[in-house]
Short mmCIF file of C-alpha atoms and ligand atoms in Angstrom, two decimals:
data_model
loop_
_atom_site.label_atom_id
_atom_site.label_comp_id
_atom_site.label_asym_id
_atom_site.label_seq_id
_atom_site.Cartn_x
_atom_site.Cartn_y
_atom_site.Cartn_z
CA MET N 1 -0.61 0.36 -0.04
CA PRO N 2 1.73 2.97 -0.74
CA ALA N 3 1.89 6.13 1.35
CA ALA N 4 -1.99 7.53 1.59
CA LYS N 5 -2.42 10.92 1.17
CA PRO N 6 -1.68 12.16 4.77
CA ALA N 7 -4.25 12.64 7.25
CA GLU N 8 -5.51 15.76 8.33
CA GLN N 9 -3.13 16.24 12.15
CA LEU N 10 -4.82 19.15 12.90
CA ARG N 11 -8.23 20.08 13.96
CA SER N 12 -10.44 23.19 12.26
CA ASP N 13 -9.01 25.33 16.14
CA GLY N 14 -6.06 24.01 15.22
CA SER N 15 -5.29 21.31 17.90
CA LEU N 16 -3.38 18.70 16.83
CA ARG N 17 -5.36 15.35 16.94
CA HIS N 18 -3.58 12.95 14.57
CA LEU N 19 0.34 12.50 14.76
CA LEU N 20 1.51 10.78 12.25
CA THR N 21 4.28 12.50 10.57
CA LEU N 22 6.21 15.42 11.79
CA GLU N 23 6.75 17.23 8.52
CA GLY N 24 4.84 19.86 8.16
CA LEU N 25 3.89 21.10 11.76
CA PRO N 26 3.90 24.80 12.87
CA ARG N 27 7.16 24.99 15.16
CA ALA N 28 4.62 26.24 18.03
CA THR N 29 3.26 22.28 17.90
CA LEU N 30 6.47 20.66 17.86
CA GLU N 31 7.55 23.43 20.76
CA HIS N 32 4.69 22.94 23.09
CA LEU N 33 5.14 19.09 22.68
CA LEU N 34 8.57 19.63 23.93
CA GLU N 35 7.21 21.82 27.16
CA ARG N 36 4.99 19.78 27.83
CA ALA N 37 7.59 16.09 27.77
CA SER N 38 10.01 18.33 29.50
CA HIS N 39 7.60 18.39 32.19
CA PHE N 40 6.64 15.07 32.10
CA VAL N 41 10.96 13.64 32.66
CA ALA N 42 12.42 12.82 35.81
CA PRO N 43 15.72 11.57 37.05
CA LEU N 44 16.60 7.42 37.27
CA GLY N 45 16.42 6.95 40.71
CA GLN N 46 13.29 9.13 41.39
CA MET N 47 9.48 8.54 40.37
CA PRO N 48 8.09 7.90 37.57
CA SER N 49 6.04 11.51 36.35
CA ARG N 50 2.77 10.15 36.77
CA ASN N 51 -1.15 11.92 37.06
CA ALA N 52 -4.45 11.00 36.57
CA ALA N 53 -5.43 13.60 33.75
CA LEU N 54 -6.73 11.10 31.35
CA HIS N 55 -8.60 9.16 33.47
CA GLY N 56 -11.37 7.47 31.84
CA LYS N 57 -9.84 7.42 28.03
CA THR N 58 -8.35 3.41 26.88
CA VAL N 59 -5.68 3.95 24.39
CA ALA N 60 -5.40 1.06 21.39
CA ILE N 61 -2.15 0.08 20.91
CA MET N 62 -1.65 -2.64 17.35
CA PHE N 63 1.62 -2.84 16.45
CA ALA N 64 2.44 -5.46 13.42
CA GLU N 65 5.90 -5.26 13.69
CA PRO N 66 8.41 -5.80 16.30
CA SER N 67 8.91 -3.29 18.97
CA THR N 68 10.71 -2.73 22.16
CA ARG N 69 10.96 0.84 23.37
CA THR N 70 8.21 1.75 21.91
CA ARG N 71 5.46 -0.22 22.69
CA VAL N 72 5.82 -0.49 25.96
CA SER N 73 6.85 3.78 25.97
CA PHE N 74 3.46 3.81 25.03
CA GLU N 75 2.09 1.22 27.38
CA LEU N 76 4.38 3.47 30.74
CA ALA N 77 2.86 6.88 29.06
CA THR N 78 -0.99 5.55 28.98
CA HIS N 79 0.20 3.86 32.80
CA ARG N 80 0.52 6.90 33.67
CA LEU N 81 -1.99 9.45 32.84
CA GLY N 82 -4.90 7.23 34.63
CA ALA N 83 -5.54 6.21 30.96
CA ASP N 84 -6.59 1.60 30.76
CA VAL N 85 -4.76 0.59 27.81
CA ILE N 86 -4.93 -2.23 25.18
CA ASN N 87 -1.82 -4.06 22.89
CA ILE N 88 -3.18 -6.62 19.93
CA GLU N 89 -0.79 -8.50 19.03
CA VAL N 90 -1.47 -8.16 15.57
CA GLN N 91 0.04 -10.95 13.80
CA LEU N 92 -2.41 -13.40 16.95
CA SER N 93 -5.11 -11.20 16.01
CA SER N 94 -7.80 -11.38 13.20
CA ARG N 95 -5.47 -10.02 10.34
CA LEU N 96 -4.36 -13.31 9.98
CA LYS N 97 -7.69 -14.63 9.59
CA GLY N 98 -8.04 -11.56 6.77
CA GLU N 99 -9.57 -9.14 8.65
CA SER N 100 -8.90 -5.39 7.22
CA VAL N 101 -7.04 -3.08 9.55
CA LEU N 102 -9.92 -0.52 9.49
CA ASP N 103 -12.34 -3.52 10.75
CA THR N 104 -10.08 -4.84 12.92
CA VAL N 105 -10.69 -0.87 14.46
CA ALA N 106 -14.04 -0.14 13.59
CA THR N 107 -14.60 -3.42 16.60
CA LEU N 108 -12.16 -1.03 19.34
CA GLU N 109 -13.69 1.58 18.15
CA SER N 110 -17.48 0.26 19.48
CA MET N 111 -15.97 -0.44 22.89
CA HIS N 112 -14.84 3.25 23.00
CA VAL N 113 -11.51 3.54 22.12
CA ASP N 114 -10.28 6.54 22.17
CA ALA N 115 -6.97 6.78 20.98
CA PHE N 116 -5.06 3.72 18.29
CA ILE N 117 -1.10 3.21 18.02
CA LEU N 118 -0.22 1.73 14.86
CA ARG N 119 3.95 0.01 13.75
CA ASP N 120 3.25 -1.07 10.11
CA ALA N 121 6.08 -1.75 8.23
CA ASP N 122 3.27 -0.42 4.87
CA ALA N 123 3.73 3.03 5.46
CA GLY N 124 0.17 3.76 4.70
CA VAL N 125 -1.83 2.12 7.77
CA PRO N 126 -1.80 4.99 10.40
CA ASP N 127 -2.71 7.40 7.68
CA LEU N 128 -5.87 5.37 6.05
CA VAL N 129 -6.48 4.31 9.96
CA ALA N 130 -6.68 8.26 10.76
CA GLY N 131 -8.51 8.90 8.08
CA HIS N 132 -11.22 6.43 8.68
CA VAL N 133 -11.89 6.68 12.20
CA ALA N 134 -14.92 8.75 13.94
CA SER N 135 -13.59 12.68 14.55
CA HIS N 136 -13.21 11.80 18.24
CA VAL N 137 -11.00 9.46 17.53
CA SER N 138 -6.82 9.60 17.12
CA VAL N 139 -3.95 8.10 15.55
CA LEU N 140 -0.47 7.88 16.73
CA SER N 141 2.18 6.42 14.05
CA GLY N 142 3.79 3.82 16.44
CA GLY N 143 7.10 4.34 12.43
CA ALA N 144 5.09 3.30 9.97
CA GLY N 145 7.50 1.57 7.33
CA SER N 146 10.13 4.02 6.28
CA HIS N 147 8.51 7.12 6.00
CA ALA N 148 7.64 8.23 10.05
CA HIS N 149 8.43 7.71 13.21
CA PRO N 150 6.62 10.68 14.38
CA THR N 151 7.40 10.10 18.79
CA GLN N 152 11.43 8.81 17.77
CA GLY N 153 11.74 12.41 16.49
CA LEU N 154 10.32 14.43 19.34
CA LEU N 155 12.24 12.54 21.60
CA ASP N 156 15.59 12.58 19.61
CA ALA N 157 15.08 16.86 20.26
CA LEU N 158 14.41 16.39 23.19
CA THR N 159 16.68 14.94 24.05
CA VAL N 160 19.78 16.88 22.89
CA ARG N 161 18.07 20.38 23.71
CA ARG N 162 18.24 18.66 27.58
CA ALA N 163 22.23 18.03 26.92
CA LYS N 164 23.24 21.14 25.06
CA GLY N 165 20.46 23.67 25.87
CA ARG N 166 19.55 24.49 23.05
CA ILE N 167 18.80 22.96 18.78
CA GLU N 168 19.15 25.97 17.31
CA GLY N 169 22.70 26.66 14.79
CA LEU N 170 23.89 23.32 16.42
CA SER N 171 25.79 20.52 14.03
CA ILE N 172 24.21 17.03 13.75
CA ALA N 173 25.51 14.61 11.88
CA ILE N 174 22.16 11.17 11.07
CA VAL N 175 24.92 8.61 10.00
CA GLY N 176 24.44 5.27 8.01
CA ASP N 177 21.36 3.81 6.68
CA VAL N 178 19.56 6.43 6.56
CA ARG N 179 17.93 5.30 3.26
CA HIS N 180 15.72 2.79 4.75
CA SER N 181 15.08 4.57 8.22
CA ARG N 182 12.30 7.01 9.74
CA VAL N 183 14.05 7.72 12.66
CA ALA N 184 16.28 9.81 10.01
CA ARG N 185 13.78 11.08 8.63
CA SER N 186 11.30 11.97 11.64
CA ALA N 187 14.51 13.48 13.40
CA ALA N 188 15.67 15.81 10.50
CA GLN N 189 12.30 17.42 10.12
CA ALA N 190 12.50 17.81 13.69
CA PHE N 191 16.08 19.98 14.03
CA THR N 192 14.70 21.43 11.21
CA ALA N 193 11.87 22.74 12.50
CA LEU N 194 14.15 23.97 15.89
CA GLY N 195 16.58 25.30 13.64
CA ALA N 196 19.61 23.23 13.36
CA GLY N 197 22.49 25.29 12.01
CA ASP N 198 23.64 22.54 9.98
CA VAL N 199 21.69 18.74 10.25
CA ARG N 200 24.04 16.62 7.84
CA ILE N 201 23.06 12.60 6.36
CA VAL N 202 26.28 10.75 6.24
CA ALA N 203 25.43 7.80 4.21
CA PRO N 204 27.68 5.60 1.93
CA PRO N 205 25.61 5.54 -1.81
CA ALA N 206 23.95 3.05 -1.22
CA LEU N 207 22.11 3.38 2.21
CA MET N 208 21.83 7.82 0.51
CA PRO N 209 18.46 8.30 0.32
CA ASP N 210 17.09 10.01 -3.27
CA ALA N 211 17.94 13.70 -4.43
CA GLY N 212 14.45 14.65 -3.20
CA GLU N 213 13.88 14.18 0.54
CA PHE N 214 15.74 15.93 3.03
CA ILE N 215 15.78 19.12 1.83
CA GLY N 216 18.17 21.38 4.09
CA CYS N 217 20.21 18.83 4.64
CA SER N 218 23.70 19.13 3.40
CA ARG N 219 24.87 16.06 2.69
CA HIS N 220 28.77 14.00 3.08
CA GLU N 221 29.33 10.35 1.49
CA SER N 222 32.48 10.14 4.40
CA LEU N 223 31.98 9.77 8.26
CA ALA N 224 35.35 11.67 7.97
CA SER N 225 33.77 14.72 6.17
CA GLY N 226 30.65 14.59 8.45
CA ILE N 227 30.96 14.12 12.01
CA THR N 228 34.10 16.46 11.94
CA GLY N 229 33.25 19.63 13.70
CA ALA N 230 29.67 17.93 15.11
CA ASP N 231 27.46 18.62 17.82
CA VAL N 232 25.43 15.80 18.08
CA VAL N 233 26.31 11.65 15.76
CA MET N 234 22.82 9.69 15.61
CA MET N 235 23.94 6.68 14.71
CA LEU N 236 21.30 4.45 12.87
CA ARG N 237 21.07 0.44 12.44
CA ILE N 238 20.89 -1.25 9.52
CA GLN N 239 17.65 -1.93 7.95
CA LYS N 240 18.37 -5.37 7.35
CA GLU N 241 14.28 -5.50 7.15
CA ARG N 242 13.61 -2.47 4.22
CA MET N 243 16.59 -4.16 1.80
CA ALA N 244 16.48 -6.68 -0.58
CA ALA N 245 18.95 -9.67 0.90
CA ALA N 246 22.23 -8.65 -2.06
CA ALA N 247 22.05 -4.64 -0.96
CA ILE N 248 23.08 -5.75 2.88
CA PRO N 249 26.75 -4.85 3.58
CA ASP N 250 29.30 -7.00 4.86
CA GLU N 251 29.53 -5.81 8.99
CA ALA N 252 32.83 -6.61 9.31
CA HIS N 253 33.33 -4.36 6.41
CA TYR N 254 30.23 -2.21 7.41
CA PHE N 255 31.77 -1.26 10.75
CA ALA N 256 35.92 -0.84 9.42
CA GLU N 257 34.17 1.96 7.39
CA TRP N 258 31.67 2.98 9.15
CA GLY N 259 31.94 1.98 12.47
CA LEU N 260 31.32 4.79 15.39
CA THR N 261 34.90 4.17 16.97
CA ARG N 262 36.60 6.68 19.62
CA GLU N 263 39.25 7.22 18.01
CA ARG N 264 36.88 7.97 15.29
CA LEU N 265 34.34 10.18 17.86
CA ARG N 266 38.22 12.91 17.98
CA LEU N 267 36.99 13.91 15.01
CA ALA N 268 33.33 16.00 16.25
CA ALA N 269 32.70 18.68 19.31
CA ALA N 270 35.32 17.95 21.88
CA ASP N 271 31.64 18.01 23.86
CA ALA N 272 29.61 16.03 20.64
CA ILE N 273 27.15 13.81 22.31
CA VAL N 274 25.67 10.21 20.66
CA MET N 275 22.33 9.10 19.89
CA HIS N 276 21.22 6.26 18.37
CA PRO N 277 18.00 5.09 18.80
CA GLN N 278 18.09 1.65 19.27
CA PRO N 279 18.61 -1.48 18.72
CA MET N 280 21.29 -0.86 18.21
CA ASN N 281 24.02 -3.12 16.81
CA ARG N 282 27.08 -2.95 18.71
CA GLY N 283 29.97 -3.57 16.74
CA VAL N 284 28.40 -2.80 13.59
CA GLU N 285 27.47 0.50 13.73
CA ILE N 286 28.87 1.34 16.84
CA ALA N 287 31.55 -0.30 18.90
CA SER N 288 30.54 -1.28 22.57
CA ASP N 289 32.63 1.39 24.61
CA VAL N 290 30.66 4.77 22.40
CA ALA N 291 27.34 3.38 22.95
CA ASP N 292 28.59 3.23 27.09
CA GLY N 293 30.96 5.93 27.11
CA PRO N 294 30.57 9.54 28.85
CA GLN N 295 29.49 10.79 25.37
CA SER N 296 26.49 8.93 25.23
CA VAL N 297 22.55 10.29 25.35
CA ILE N 298 21.66 7.18 24.09
CA ARG N 299 19.78 5.52 27.39
CA ASP N 300 18.41 9.24 28.17
CA GLN N 301 16.41 9.13 24.43
CA VAL N 302 14.89 5.66 26.48
CA ARG N 303 14.05 7.50 29.89
CA HIS N 304 12.71 11.04 27.36
CA GLY N 305 10.78 8.15 25.23
CA VAL N 306 7.84 8.46 27.62
CA ALA N 307 7.65 11.72 28.99
CA VAL N 308 7.17 12.63 25.08
CA ARG N 309 4.16 9.70 24.41
CA MET N 310 3.12 11.18 27.96
CA ALA N 311 2.71 14.38 26.20
CA VAL N 312 0.64 13.55 22.39
CA LEU N 313 -1.28 11.58 24.54
CA GLU N 314 -2.24 14.46 27.11
CA THR N 315 -1.96 16.77 23.78
CA VAL N 316 -4.17 14.07 21.35
CA LEU N 317 -6.50 13.50 24.06
CA LEU N 318 -7.57 15.82 26.36
CA ARG N 319 -7.06 18.86 23.70
CA GLY N 320 -6.28 21.82 26.74
CA ASP N 321 -4.10 25.22 26.33
CA GLN N 322 -2.97 23.93 22.78
CA PRO N 323 -0.98 26.68 20.67
C1 NCD A 1 13.41 2.38 14.93
C2 NCD A 1 13.05 1.98 14.73
O1 NCD A 1 11.83 0.73 14.45
O2 NCD A 1 12.09 2.76 13.64
N1 NCD A 1 13.77 1.59 16.61
C3 NCD A 1 13.20 2.73 17.97
O3 NCD A 1 11.26 3.07 17.53
N2 NCD A 1 13.97 2.74 18.57
C4 NCD A 1 14.89 2.09 14.11
C5 NCD A 1 15.30 0.45 13.87
O4 NCD A 1 14.58 -0.20 14.69
O5 NCD A 1 16.65 0.43 13.82
#
């Protein structure tokens, strides 16, 4: 199924109803979500932020692709706002028996589900569902093909902002399999909209996105030129599941040319941070001592993921004082 024409994400009063992509969202909406998310961030070891703002609401998580962080953090976010959550194992559900995703959604809608969170290898599924749900229902993408992963883009923006104090003017290198990465697309859209100085796409030719994509970003076909002087180095996993077998690079060769090692990281700014959306392939795109090293904010990204998802759920389900 091709990516459908994007459903309208904003209501007529400008408030956020669905979150399917960060592309084209007003900067004020992004700022509002980051600002709300920052209220929900708590240091490790402290009680996580919790309230009953969504008491009585019901959220359905329907993932048709593997997920650890995104699924769990959406689930925790829902619990921490006092709503009910149900998890549908799509592989096990009626879709296997031929029921269309729209029929499954309609069934759950009849049971008073207020929001659907969807992950699918088919980039068009969240849009399709958003185009069919009742007007009081919201749809959030938990990752759609290689097209969009909006809450990941937001948590990446929140992580940069909290670690560096700003996004404006920063040089941010997104490195590796950019071509197949929904994370790269959503993160680049967030960084660009929030005023980053130079968003760099750094990839070998086979993993470089098409020319019409990543408008406004610079392109680098060598790791050294791409990360030199960068304030942020975001590494990506090779998305084997989205490639033909013949195109999958040999892991040892890939690490030799494209792996982020301690030595290579010295090319970046002295206070550069290292990010990775995970799951990580240690020894393929990133050396273990970099992933676990002092410049890594990878675990902060995960913590911020819950806060961002709380902010998004609260915003779409309560409307509140949105811009
Ligand atoms: C990513 C995804 O699924 O898009 N993971 C995530 O959500 N944090 C990245 C990946 O799979 O490599």
